[in-house]
Amino acid sequence: MECTERQIAALDLVCSPRTEVLNLIRNVVTTVSREAGFGPDDTSQIEISVDEACTNVIRHAYTGYPKGADDPGQVALRVQICPMADRMAITVIDQGRRTSCEAFRGIASLEEYIAQPQAHHGLGSYIISRFMDKVEYHSSPETGTVLVMVKYRRSTEETAP
Amino acid sequence: MKPFELLEGQPAGGDRYIGLTLKGYLDAHTVTEFESHMDRSIEQGGRRYLLDVSELSYISSAGIGALMGLTQRLRREQGELVLLRPNEKVFKILEKLGFTKIFRLAWTREEGERMLGV
């Protein structure tokens, strides 16, 4: 697991799977990213990737929440943020329906997205795959659905002041 | 500051187009309000929009999807959507994903009006 390696700091956020929490998660992620030395462009890409991963969970894994599922211990969106010396790993975990893995299979290209006749889908997963350097997900009844995203620090981008 | 605001102004062009200002962030939480507002406006006859996004601090796929759907809908009905002055952060996300080739972007109100054909 990415977080077991040497790390500067780690945060473990456990949130209700509601869209109201997205801005709060973004604020935390961007603050950690800047403090870990990522520049504004990389921070922006990490921010939107985490937002998309969390939105996928809220929309697909926990569709209908809180109807019939009010126990926050069972219904949670968990975000682990682990900045390390050369990269940052963000893990998004849910215990919802395992459709979030299905939802992760997004579009392959922008052309595919545009060609959709009505509502547009799959852009969130496309963004994650474009902006993060490594993306892995797995799902089991024991672990829930786990999405790990890694962004390596580039030496060329200007770091935040 | 509110997380999301959509302000309708009276543009210099009178009723030739509708000028809107979008402030805050456009994500999965706020997009419904934006889409509802635009639906109502189009049902009332709006076809040409100049959307000032200079104070839009963040946009996710939900917001991009809403703008995409709006653009395609308006173009089918001989209308147009022009995004005015996206800030650097929003512009770079749109550019990196290829949407700057799809959306019409203007850097001045006059340029936007020309794009709208008014």
mmCIF file of C-alpha atoms in Angstrom:
data_model
loop_
_atom_site.group_PDB
_atom_site.id
_atom_site.type_symbol
_atom_site.label_atom_id
_atom_site.label_comp_id
_atom_site.label_asym_id
_atom_site.label_seq_id
_atom_site.Cartn_x
_atom_site.Cartn_y
_atom_site.Cartn_z
ATOM 1 C CA MET A 1 0.000 0.000 0.000
ATOM 2 C CA GLU A 2 1.342 3.409 -0.916
ATOM 3 C CA CYS A 3 0.806 4.861 2.552
ATOM 4 C CA THR A 4 3.118 2.416 4.267
ATOM 5 C CA GLU A 5 6.154 4.005 2.662
ATOM 6 C CA ARG A 6 8.051 6.868 4.242
ATOM 7 C CA GLN A 7 5.718 9.798 4.351
ATOM 8 C CA ILE A 8 5.772 13.424 5.421
ATOM 9 C CA ALA A 9 2.281 13.332 6.850
ATOM 10 C CA ALA A 10 -0.945 11.520 6.252
ATOM 11 C CA LEU A 11 -4.578 12.416 6.567
ATOM 12 C CA ASP A 12 -7.493 10.067 6.754
ATOM 13 C CA LEU A 13 -10.831 11.729 6.054
ATOM 14 C CA VAL A 14 -14.065 9.881 6.705
ATOM 15 C CA CYS A 15 -16.985 11.752 5.180
ATOM 16 C CA SER A 16 -20.658 11.345 4.474
ATOM 17 C CA PRO A 17 -21.078 10.468 0.813
ATOM 18 C CA ARG A 18 -22.795 13.723 -0.092
ATOM 19 C CA THR A 19 -21.827 16.245 -2.702
ATOM 20 C CA GLU A 20 -21.737 18.915 0.018
ATOM 21 C CA VAL A 21 -18.399 17.504 1.234
ATOM 22 C CA LEU A 22 -16.634 17.784 -2.123
ATOM 23 C CA ASN A 23 -15.468 21.358 -1.632
ATOM 24 C CA LEU A 24 -14.123 20.546 1.816
ATOM 25 C CA ILE A 25 -12.196 17.536 0.476
ATOM 26 C CA ARG A 26 -10.790 19.672 -2.356
ATOM 27 C CA ASN A 27 -9.645 22.327 0.116
ATOM 28 C CA VAL A 28 -7.813 19.753 2.231
ATOM 29 C CA VAL A 29 -6.210 18.062 -0.779
ATOM 30 C CA THR A 30 -4.980 21.306 -2.314
ATOM 31 C CA THR A 31 -3.550 22.510 0.999
ATOM 32 C CA VAL A 32 -1.617 19.267 1.493
ATOM 33 C CA SER A 33 -0.468 19.267 -2.124
ATOM 34 C CA ARG A 34 0.903 22.817 -1.909
ATOM 35 C CA GLU A 35 2.613 22.141 1.402
ATOM 36 C CA ALA A 36 4.153 18.985 -0.065
ATOM 37 C CA GLY A 37 5.778 21.132 -2.751
ATOM 38 C CA PHE A 38 3.580 20.492 -5.759
ATOM 39 C CA GLY A 39 3.227 23.422 -8.125
ATOM 40 C CA PRO A 40 -0.086 25.061 -9.026
ATOM 41 C CA ASP A 41 -0.715 22.989 -12.176
ATOM 42 C CA ASP A 42 -0.060 19.655 -10.505
ATOM 43 C CA THR A 43 -2.069 20.717 -7.458
ATOM 44 C CA SER A 44 -4.964 21.636 -9.709
ATOM 45 C CA GLN A 45 -4.767 18.245 -11.427
ATOM 46 C CA ILE A 46 -4.643 16.379 -8.121
ATOM 47 C CA GLU A 47 -7.597 18.437 -6.870
ATOM 48 C CA ILE A 48 -9.863 17.628 -9.796
ATOM 49 C CA SER A 49 -8.827 13.949 -9.846
ATOM 50 C CA VAL A 50 -9.750 13.481 -6.185
ATOM 51 C CA ASP A 51 -13.006 15.358 -6.753
ATOM 52 C CA GLU A 52 -13.878 13.049 -9.661
ATOM 53 C CA ALA A 53 -13.068 9.919 -7.667
ATOM 54 C CA CYS A 54 -15.241 11.072 -4.768
ATOM 55 C CA THR A 55 -18.046 12.130 -7.086
ATOM 56 C CA ASN A 56 -17.999 8.649 -8.670
ATOM 57 C CA VAL A 57 -18.422 7.096 -5.236
ATOM 58 C CA ILE A 58 -21.266 9.435 -4.278
ATOM 59 C CA ARG A 59 -23.088 9.039 -7.569
ATOM 60 C CA HIS A 60 -22.541 5.344 -8.246
ATOM 61 C CA ALA A 61 -21.528 3.439 -5.124
ATOM 62 C CA TYR A 62 -23.937 5.247 -2.830
ATOM 63 C CA THR A 63 -26.756 6.049 -5.209
ATOM 64 C CA GLY A 64 -29.809 6.996 -3.198
ATOM 65 C CA TYR A 65 -27.938 7.750 0.022
ATOM 66 C CA PRO A 66 -29.154 8.332 2.697
ATOM 67 C CA LYS A 67 -32.330 6.395 1.872
ATOM 68 C CA GLY A 68 -32.235 3.163 3.854
ATOM 69 C CA ALA A 69 -28.606 3.569 4.781
ATOM 70 C CA ASP A 70 -28.147 6.129 7.515
ATOM 71 C CA ASP A 71 -25.452 4.434 9.554
ATOM 72 C CA PRO A 72 -22.362 6.595 9.034
ATOM 73 C CA GLY A 73 -20.170 3.656 10.103
ATOM 74 C CA GLN A 74 -21.399 1.666 7.153
ATOM 75 C CA VAL A 75 -21.912 4.438 4.648
ATOM 76 C CA ALA A 76 -18.746 6.437 4.331
ATOM 77 C CA LEU A 77 -16.537 8.003 1.753
ATOM 78 C CA ARG A 78 -12.975 7.679 2.971
ATOM 79 C CA VAL A 79 -10.092 9.675 1.535
ATOM 80 C CA GLN A 80 -6.500 8.998 2.593
ATOM 81 C CA ILE A 81 -3.915 11.564 1.582
ATOM 82 C CA CYS A 82 -0.274 10.520 1.777
ATOM 83 C CA PRO A 83 2.376 12.974 0.602
ATOM 84 C CA MET A 84 5.775 11.348 0.220
ATOM 85 C CA ALA A 85 9.221 12.506 -0.754
ATOM 86 C CA ASP A 86 8.733 12.203 -4.505
ATOM 87 C CA ARG A 87 4.994 11.793 -4.890
ATOM 88 C CA MET A 88 1.567 11.982 -3.354
ATOM 89 C CA ALA A 89 -0.815 9.053 -3.060
ATOM 90 C CA ILE A 90 -4.526 9.505 -2.543
ATOM 91 C CA THR A 91 -6.703 6.522 -1.755
ATOM 92 C CA VAL A 92 -10.490 6.709 -2.035
ATOM 93 C CA ILE A 93 -12.390 3.918 -0.311
ATOM 94 C CA ASP A 94 -16.072 3.107 -0.198
ATOM 95 C CA GLN A 95 -18.232 0.271 1.048
ATOM 96 C CA GLY A 96 -21.043 0.906 -1.372
ATOM 97 C CA ARG A 97 -22.260 -0.994 -4.367
ATOM 98 C CA ARG A 98 -19.387 -2.219 -6.440
ATOM 99 C CA THR A 99 -20.624 -0.276 -9.404
ATOM 100 C CA SER A 100 -17.948 2.309 -8.690
ATOM 101 C CA CYS A 101 -15.467 0.010 -10.423
ATOM 102 C CA GLU A 102 -17.781 -0.112 -13.396
ATOM 103 C CA ALA A 103 -18.139 3.640 -13.306
ATOM 104 C CA PHE A 104 -14.377 3.985 -13.298
ATOM 105 C CA ARG A 105 -14.211 2.655 -16.823
ATOM 106 C CA GLY A 106 -14.641 5.988 -18.485
ATOM 107 C CA ILE A 107 -14.257 7.206 -22.018
ATOM 108 C CA ALA A 108 -11.074 6.540 -23.966
ATOM 109 C CA SER A 109 -10.915 9.909 -25.682
ATOM 110 C CA LEU A 110 -12.530 13.310 -25.866
ATOM 111 C CA GLU A 111 -13.984 12.388 -29.251
ATOM 112 C CA GLU A 112 -15.854 9.514 -27.632
ATOM 113 C CA TYR A 113 -17.211 11.909 -25.026
ATOM 114 C CA ILE A 114 -18.422 14.435 -27.581
ATOM 115 C CA ALA A 115 -20.042 11.739 -29.718
ATOM 116 C CA GLN A 116 -22.438 10.736 -26.940
ATOM 117 C CA PRO A 117 -25.869 11.740 -28.189
ATOM 118 C CA GLN A 118 -27.465 13.083 -25.018
ATOM 119 C CA ALA A 119 -26.117 13.136 -21.458
ATOM 120 C CA HIS A 120 -22.349 12.992 -21.284
ATOM 121 C CA HIS A 121 -20.703 10.359 -19.108
ATOM 122 C CA GLY A 122 -17.255 9.070 -18.337
ATOM 123 C CA LEU A 123 -15.354 12.341 -18.268
ATOM 124 C CA GLY A 124 -14.490 12.043 -14.574
ATOM 125 C CA SER A 125 -12.598 8.787 -15.014
ATOM 126 C CA TYR A 126 -10.955 10.155 -18.149
ATOM 127 C CA ILE A 127 -9.718 13.138 -16.124
ATOM 128 C CA ILE A 128 -8.250 10.862 -13.445
ATOM 129 C CA SER A 129 -6.415 8.756 -16.013
ATOM 130 C CA ARG A 130 -5.112 11.871 -17.806
ATOM 131 C CA PHE A 131 -3.939 13.752 -14.736
ATOM 132 C CA MET A 132 -2.642 11.086 -12.360
ATOM 133 C CA ASP A 133 0.528 9.099 -13.042
ATOM 134 C CA LYS A 134 -0.675 5.818 -11.591
ATOM 135 C CA VAL A 135 -4.223 4.630 -11.000
ATOM 136 C CA GLU A 136 -5.175 1.287 -9.479
ATOM 137 C CA TYR A 137 -8.457 -0.002 -8.148
ATOM 138 C CA HIS A 138 -9.690 -3.191 -6.665
ATOM 139 C CA SER A 139 -12.773 -4.321 -4.882
ATOM 140 C CA SER A 140 -13.676 -7.062 -2.450
ATOM 141 C CA PRO A 141 -16.299 -7.553 0.270
ATOM 142 C CA GLU A 142 -13.561 -7.190 2.900
ATOM 143 C CA THR A 143 -11.900 -3.996 1.687
ATOM 144 C CA GLY A 144 -14.722 -2.347 -0.198
ATOM 145 C CA THR A 145 -13.768 -0.561 -3.379
ATOM 146 C CA VAL A 146 -10.313 0.983 -3.192
ATOM 147 C CA LEU A 147 -8.994 3.450 -5.732
ATOM 148 C CA VAL A 148 -5.350 4.490 -5.397
ATOM 149 C CA MET A 149 -4.100 7.473 -7.371
ATOM 150 C CA VAL A 150 -0.474 8.586 -7.438
ATOM 151 C CA LYS A 151 1.043 11.798 -8.720
ATOM 152 C CA TYR A 152 4.813 12.147 -8.936
ATOM 153 C CA ARG A 153 6.417 15.473 -8.224
ATOM 154 C CA ARG A 154 7.900 16.978 -11.344
ATOM 155 C CA SER A 155 11.153 18.861 -11.116
ATOM 156 C CA THR A 156 10.255 21.163 -13.991
ATOM 157 C CA GLU A 157 7.044 22.761 -12.730
ATOM 158 C CA GLU A 158 7.340 25.845 -10.590
ATOM 159 C CA THR A 159 6.431 25.089 -7.023
ATOM 160 C CA ALA A 160 3.935 27.185 -5.152
ATOM 161 C CA PRO A 161 5.405 30.168 -3.289
ATOM 162 C CA MET B 1 -18.677 34.334 -0.347
ATOM 163 C CA LYS B 2 -21.331 31.925 -1.563
ATOM 164 C CA PRO B 3 -20.044 28.675 -3.077
ATOM 165 C CA PHE B 4 -21.976 29.355 -6.237
ATOM 166 C CA GLU B 5 -23.729 32.346 -7.737
ATOM 167 C CA LEU B 6 -25.265 32.903 -11.121
ATOM 168 C CA LEU B 7 -26.045 36.542 -11.757
ATOM 169 C CA GLU B 8 -28.060 37.740 -14.685
ATOM 170 C CA GLY B 9 -27.079 41.184 -15.884
ATOM 171 C CA GLN B 10 -28.378 43.540 -18.512
ATOM 172 C CA PRO B 11 -25.808 43.528 -21.266
ATOM 173 C CA ALA B 12 -25.039 46.551 -23.355
ATOM 174 C CA GLY B 13 -26.543 44.730 -26.288
ATOM 175 C CA GLY B 14 -30.059 44.917 -24.855
ATOM 176 C CA ASP B 15 -32.026 41.755 -25.560
ATOM 177 C CA ARG B 16 -29.726 40.517 -28.325
ATOM 178 C CA TYR B 17 -28.004 38.208 -25.894
ATOM 179 C CA ILE B 18 -28.120 37.302 -22.232
ATOM 180 C CA GLY B 19 -25.150 38.158 -20.063
ATOM 181 C CA LEU B 20 -24.526 35.977 -17.044
ATOM 182 C CA THR B 21 -21.851 35.956 -14.376
ATOM 183 C CA LEU B 22 -20.862 32.664 -12.795
ATOM 184 C CA LYS B 23 -19.035 32.879 -9.467
ATOM 185 C CA GLY B 24 -17.664 30.273 -7.085
ATOM 186 C CA TYR B 25 -17.305 26.651 -8.109
ATOM 187 C CA LEU B 26 -19.180 24.413 -10.512
ATOM 188 C CA ASP B 27 -19.030 20.820 -9.313
ATOM 189 C CA ALA B 28 -21.375 17.884 -8.727
ATOM 190 C CA HIS B 29 -22.987 19.797 -5.865
ATOM 191 C CA THR B 30 -23.689 23.101 -7.574
ATOM 192 C CA VAL B 31 -24.256 21.959 -11.149
ATOM 193 C CA THR B 32 -27.945 21.188 -10.660
ATOM 194 C CA GLU B 33 -28.690 24.794 -9.764
ATOM 195 C CA PHE B 34 -26.798 26.003 -12.820
ATOM 196 C CA GLU B 35 -28.590 23.588 -15.156
ATOM 197 C CA SER B 36 -32.004 24.488 -13.710
ATOM 198 C CA HIS B 37 -31.343 28.182 -14.228
ATOM 199 C CA MET B 38 -30.219 27.639 -17.800
ATOM 200 C CA ASP B 39 -33.182 25.357 -18.567
ATOM 201 C CA ARG B 40 -35.591 28.061 -17.397
ATOM 202 C CA SER B 41 -33.772 30.730 -19.353
ATOM 203 C CA ILE B 42 -33.790 28.711 -22.599
ATOM 204 C CA GLU B 43 -37.463 27.827 -22.144
ATOM 205 C CA GLN B 44 -38.107 31.566 -21.952
ATOM 206 C CA GLY B 45 -36.460 32.002 -25.330
ATOM 207 C CA GLY B 46 -32.788 32.582 -24.543
ATOM 208 C CA ARG B 47 -30.444 31.413 -27.293
ATOM 209 C CA ARG B 48 -27.291 33.499 -27.055
ATOM 210 C CA TYR B 49 -25.352 33.671 -23.828
ATOM 211 C CA LEU B 50 -22.212 35.473 -22.749
ATOM 212 C CA LEU B 51 -21.152 33.716 -19.565
ATOM 213 C CA ASP B 52 -18.567 35.624 -17.530
ATOM 214 C CA VAL B 53 -16.530 32.924 -15.779
ATOM 215 C CA SER B 54 -13.679 35.144 -14.590
ATOM 216 C CA GLU B 55 -14.718 34.572 -10.971
ATOM 217 C CA LEU B 56 -15.330 30.854 -11.415
ATOM 218 C CA SER B 57 -12.635 29.385 -9.185
ATOM 219 C CA TYR B 58 -13.095 25.706 -10.001
ATOM 220 C CA ILE B 59 -14.844 23.422 -12.466
ATOM 221 C CA SER B 60 -15.134 19.625 -12.416
ATOM 222 C CA SER B 61 -16.387 17.157 -15.011
ATOM 223 C CA ALA B 62 -19.931 17.835 -13.803
ATOM 224 C CA GLY B 63 -19.565 21.502 -14.697
ATOM 225 C CA ILE B 64 -17.767 20.806 -17.967
ATOM 226 C CA GLY B 65 -20.517 18.342 -18.872
ATOM 227 C CA ALA B 66 -23.173 20.946 -18.141
ATOM 228 C CA LEU B 67 -21.404 23.498 -20.360
ATOM 229 C CA MET B 68 -20.981 20.850 -23.061
ATOM 230 C CA GLY B 69 -24.657 19.910 -22.989
ATOM 231 C CA LEU B 70 -25.629 23.569 -23.021
ATOM 232 C CA THR B 71 -23.323 24.343 -25.949
ATOM 233 C CA GLN B 72 -24.658 21.480 -28.045
ATOM 234 C CA ARG B 73 -28.284 22.304 -27.193
ATOM 235 C CA LEU B 74 -27.879 25.965 -28.102
ATOM 236 C CA ARG B 75 -26.055 25.195 -31.351
ATOM 237 C CA ARG B 76 -28.883 22.844 -32.392
ATOM 238 C CA GLU B 77 -31.225 25.794 -31.941
ATOM 239 C CA GLN B 78 -29.008 28.299 -33.776
ATOM 240 C CA GLY B 79 -27.815 29.763 -30.499
ATOM 241 C CA GLU B 80 -24.391 30.022 -28.929
ATOM 242 C CA LEU B 81 -22.612 30.055 -25.609
ATOM 243 C CA VAL B 82 -19.449 32.105 -25.159
ATOM 244 C CA LEU B 83 -17.327 31.815 -22.038
ATOM 245 C CA LEU B 84 -15.829 35.149 -21.072
ATOM 246 C CA ARG B 85 -12.414 35.453 -19.410
ATOM 247 C CA PRO B 86 -11.827 32.052 -17.748
ATOM 248 C CA ASN B 87 -9.164 32.390 -15.086
ATOM 249 C CA GLU B 88 -5.805 30.678 -15.516
ATOM 250 C CA LYS B 89 -6.670 27.642 -13.413
ATOM 251 C CA VAL B 90 -9.964 26.888 -15.161
ATOM 252 C CA PHE B 91 -8.455 27.631 -18.577
ATOM 253 C CA LYS B 92 -5.564 25.221 -18.039
ATOM 254 C CA ILE B 93 -7.913 22.393 -17.047
ATOM 255 C CA LEU B 94 -10.095 23.010 -20.110
ATOM 256 C CA GLU B 95 -7.032 23.305 -22.347
ATOM 257 C CA LYS B 96 -5.368 20.157 -21.046
ATOM 258 C CA LEU B 97 -8.554 18.192 -21.706
ATOM 259 C CA GLY B 98 -9.105 19.675 -25.157
ATOM 260 C CA PHE B 99 -12.222 21.687 -24.377
ATOM 261 C CA THR B 100 -10.735 25.006 -25.435
ATOM 262 C CA LYS B 101 -11.214 23.725 -29.006
ATOM 263 C CA ILE B 102 -14.880 23.004 -28.358
ATOM 264 C CA PHE B 103 -16.078 25.895 -26.224
ATOM 265 C CA ARG B 104 -15.988 29.413 -27.571
ATOM 266 C CA LEU B 105 -13.796 31.549 -25.343
ATOM 267 C CA ALA B 106 -13.550 35.326 -25.382
ATOM 268 C CA TRP B 107 -11.183 37.597 -23.501
ATOM 269 C CA THR B 108 -13.147 40.834 -23.844
ATOM 270 C CA ARG B 109 -16.860 41.569 -23.878
ATOM 271 C CA GLU B 110 -16.541 43.007 -27.390
ATOM 272 C CA GLU B 111 -14.869 39.846 -28.653
ATOM 273 C CA GLY B 112 -17.629 37.792 -27.028
ATOM 274 C CA GLU B 113 -20.317 39.878 -28.678
ATOM 275 C CA ARG B 114 -18.662 39.378 -32.063
ATOM 276 C CA MET B 115 -18.643 35.615 -31.461
ATOM 277 C CA LEU B 116 -22.341 35.797 -30.685
ATOM 278 C CA GLY B 117 -22.941 37.689 -33.898
ATOM 279 C CA VAL B 118 -24.327 40.810 -32.238
#
